């Protein structure tokens, strides 16, 4: 199957109905490595045997609307810094680093495979002067942890690896029994900013509360806009912690499922 022809058909498919089935079929029939431009004009080294990479190749982006929402937040709240927790291959890091208003990006990714692609994609887009990438996991305290590996391709519907589902929190329905030992650290130990407007994205597959506890000073001493993924069973704890820290939930029905945005002033809203 010609993967470039398939990509063209999907990106130009005019109907909502049937689009999901077309993408699901295509994902099972494209593979290999590819350098491809996303919807924002950034170049990415993609492994088409990996779920997120394949979606980016076929559709032009992954969580495109959420990236656009966060970009508008950067503009409205004049955010000069971006902290990407669970940066994966740079899906958010690269486009946010391209924004003229953002001075500095801190990207954190513990998975060795993802981190290798993250640094490659930073280099491909000539953002190495603006982005500092860390090969570690963020948590509530420094130490060591086990990054649990997502299920094998034959155990999920897409037939792809999904390194984006790797987590410090073991889930028998999503992870194999294997994992890799990773270093853990806190935001507060690594980033000392005060009085700044900061955009934050947290996607750590269940470990978000620990990440937030490890950035207590950052949240208190700065004005942050936080996009956090929180599954249903963990949402209440995350919401309570951020509320106690002075942050309010603001809604946008178009955000991807389980993604939420918090700001420091309840009168603010997502642009």
XYZ file of C-alpha atoms in Angstrom:
271
model
C 0.000 0.000 0.000
C 1.316 3.454 -0.932
C 1.386 5.235 2.423
C 1.676 8.690 0.863
C -1.419 8.110 -1.273
C -3.308 6.858 1.774
C -2.247 9.952 3.710
C -3.436 12.205 0.882
C -6.838 10.491 0.800
C -7.315 10.768 4.561
C -6.241 14.399 4.797
C -8.596 15.322 1.958
C -11.516 13.069 2.906
C -14.493 15.481 2.964
C -16.911 13.583 5.226
C -16.988 12.989 8.964
C -18.830 9.702 8.536
C -16.480 6.889 7.682
C -13.344 8.863 8.465
C -12.586 6.916 11.632
C -12.898 3.583 9.850
C -10.644 4.794 7.052
C -7.970 5.876 9.540
C -8.226 2.601 11.476
C -7.775 0.602 8.273
C -4.846 2.734 7.130
C -3.051 2.423 10.466
C -2.840 -1.331 10.041
C -1.272 -1.020 6.599
C 1.415 1.655 6.949
C 4.751 1.185 8.690
C 8.395 2.215 8.651
C 10.217 5.473 9.375
C 9.292 8.777 7.778
C 10.042 12.488 8.008
C 6.782 14.368 7.593
C 5.439 17.893 8.104
C 2.604 18.449 10.556
C -0.367 20.779 10.130
C 1.660 23.667 11.565
C 4.560 23.275 9.141
C 6.948 21.576 11.576
C 8.987 18.542 10.516
C 8.881 15.307 12.498
C 10.843 12.093 12.419
C 8.051 9.518 12.755
C 7.971 5.814 13.487
C 4.817 4.650 11.729
C 4.726 1.518 13.874
C 4.008 3.776 16.855
C 0.412 4.918 17.435
C 0.886 8.678 17.900
C 3.431 8.906 15.090
C 1.121 7.103 12.687
C -1.800 9.390 13.548
C 0.417 12.421 12.945
C 1.549 11.061 9.590
C -1.967 10.269 8.386
C -3.855 13.268 9.794
C -1.206 15.970 9.958
C -1.268 16.337 13.729
C -2.166 14.682 17.018
C -4.476 16.574 19.397
C -4.368 19.458 16.942
C -7.258 21.356 18.491
C -5.734 21.098 21.963
C -2.438 22.462 20.635
C -4.324 25.376 19.088
C -6.154 26.035 22.366
C -2.884 26.042 24.314
C -1.324 28.323 21.706
C -4.196 30.790 22.098
C -3.715 30.644 25.876
C -0.037 31.489 25.379
C -1.086 34.529 23.370
C -3.901 35.707 25.635
C -1.964 35.286 28.889
C 1.404 36.322 27.417
C 3.170 33.109 28.454
C 6.919 33.345 27.919
C 7.739 29.846 29.165
C 6.362 26.402 28.362
C 6.823 23.275 30.486
C 5.964 20.061 28.626
C 5.614 17.126 31.014
C 5.377 13.869 29.101
C 6.685 15.454 25.914
C 6.644 12.205 23.916
C 8.237 12.966 20.514
C 7.603 16.717 20.732
C 3.971 16.901 19.604
C 3.458 20.031 21.760
C 7.091 21.014 22.345
C 7.944 21.704 18.713
C 4.952 23.917 17.759
C 5.074 25.852 21.045
C 8.821 26.408 20.641
C 8.065 27.871 17.215
C 5.848 30.557 18.753
C 7.541 33.941 18.837
C 6.147 34.776 22.272
C 7.678 31.725 23.960
C 11.249 32.368 25.102
C 12.066 28.983 26.617
C 10.668 25.442 26.573
C 11.421 22.741 29.145
C 10.521 19.280 27.814
C 10.488 16.147 29.984
C 10.333 12.611 28.578
C 11.471 9.453 30.433
C 10.959 6.854 27.687
C 14.287 6.221 25.869
C 12.648 5.699 22.496
C 10.464 8.786 22.713
C 13.333 10.882 24.040
C 15.535 9.965 21.073
C 12.831 11.156 18.671
C 12.109 14.234 20.787
C 15.702 15.436 20.533
C 15.775 14.600 16.813
C 12.612 16.620 16.199
C 13.941 19.560 18.190
C 17.059 19.447 15.993
C 15.100 18.999 12.742
C 13.212 22.205 13.463
C 16.283 24.101 14.706
C 14.781 24.697 18.146
C 17.766 23.430 20.166
C 18.590 26.987 21.251
C 15.113 27.397 22.739
C 14.336 23.935 24.131
C 15.982 22.120 27.025
C 15.034 18.431 26.963
C 15.323 16.228 30.052
C 15.529 12.435 29.892
C 13.722 11.789 33.165
C 10.289 11.554 34.767
C 8.800 14.285 36.903
C 7.279 13.344 40.230
C 6.674 14.548 43.790
C 10.240 13.803 44.867
C 13.605 12.840 43.361
C 14.598 9.199 43.101
C 14.086 6.224 40.823
C 10.925 4.738 39.357
C 9.771 2.060 36.947
C 8.326 3.218 33.648
C 5.826 0.490 32.770
C 5.663 -0.489 29.109
C 2.438 -0.328 27.103
C 0.873 -3.513 25.735
C 2.261 -5.160 22.594
C 0.659 -4.240 19.229
C -1.265 -7.509 19.017
C -3.078 -6.555 22.219
C -4.586 -3.295 20.960
C -6.968 -2.387 18.155
C -4.579 -0.221 16.152
C -1.939 -2.902 15.771
C 0.661 -0.304 16.801
C 2.958 0.227 19.729
C 1.812 3.104 21.919
C 4.745 4.475 23.854
C 2.481 7.372 24.814
C 0.703 4.982 27.191
C 3.858 4.136 29.156
C 3.504 5.204 32.778
C 4.991 5.155 36.270
C 1.560 3.921 37.383
C 1.029 0.254 36.506
C -2.285 -0.654 34.881
C -2.722 -4.367 34.106
C -5.147 -3.545 31.287
C -2.673 -1.247 29.515
C 0.813 -2.419 30.447
C 3.014 -5.479 30.121
C 4.906 -6.872 33.080
C 8.135 -5.288 31.862
C 9.467 -1.794 32.374
C 12.559 0.376 32.494
C 14.117 2.091 35.487
C 14.064 5.882 35.159
C 15.267 8.828 37.178
C 12.595 10.984 38.827
C 12.904 14.648 39.737
C 10.677 17.594 40.611
C 9.877 20.701 38.615
C 10.805 22.850 41.609
C 14.299 21.342 41.753
C 14.982 21.994 38.073
C 13.147 25.203 37.198
C 13.413 28.302 39.353
C 11.116 30.920 37.877
C 9.230 33.614 39.745
C 6.652 36.163 38.662
C 6.356 34.652 35.181
C 3.468 33.612 32.954
C 3.982 29.922 32.204
C 2.086 27.457 30.017
C 2.186 23.877 31.292
C 1.072 20.648 29.628
C 0.944 17.456 31.705
C 0.276 14.077 30.073
C 1.697 11.353 32.289
C -0.912 8.589 32.214
C -2.118 8.713 35.821
C 0.931 10.248 37.530
C -0.242 13.846 37.224
C -0.958 14.480 40.926
C 2.622 13.571 41.840
C 3.915 15.903 39.125
C 1.767 18.755 40.470
C 2.955 18.173 44.033
C 6.515 18.415 42.770
C 5.857 21.850 41.285
C 4.206 23.461 44.293
C 6.566 26.450 44.318
C 6.282 26.943 40.569
C 2.495 27.088 40.824
C 2.582 29.453 43.803
C 5.211 31.887 42.527
C 4.051 32.154 38.915
C 0.866 32.579 36.901
C 0.398 29.284 35.109
C -1.996 28.056 32.458
C -2.158 24.294 32.945
C -3.450 21.739 30.459
C -3.560 18.408 32.252
C -4.815 14.987 31.247
C -6.676 13.326 34.131
C -8.633 10.095 33.797
C -12.029 9.906 35.506
C -10.810 8.040 38.585
C -8.056 10.618 39.191
C -9.817 13.815 38.173
C -11.233 14.676 41.605
C -7.847 14.502 43.334
C -6.185 16.580 40.604
C -9.009 19.121 40.596
C -8.964 19.445 44.400
C -5.203 19.941 44.502
C -5.232 22.625 41.837
C -8.204 24.354 43.466
C -6.325 24.424 46.788
C -3.325 25.840 44.919
C -5.391 28.752 43.614
C -6.230 27.440 40.157
C -9.673 27.251 38.602
C -11.007 24.867 35.986
C -12.246 26.448 32.790
C -14.008 24.457 30.125
C -13.956 23.930 26.395
C -16.096 21.092 25.100
C -13.789 20.696 22.113
C -10.775 19.585 24.163
C -9.759 15.958 23.808
C -11.345 13.599 26.305
C -9.727 13.794 29.761
C -7.847 17.040 28.963
C -8.613 20.010 31.226
C -7.334 23.572 31.440
C -6.748 25.493 34.684
C -5.879 29.154 35.184
C -5.197 31.330 38.224
C -8.260 33.552 37.918
C -11.792 32.128 37.712
C -12.830 35.061 35.509
C -10.458 33.923 32.812
C -11.617 31.608 30.090
C -10.137 29.603 27.262
C -9.920 31.902 24.245
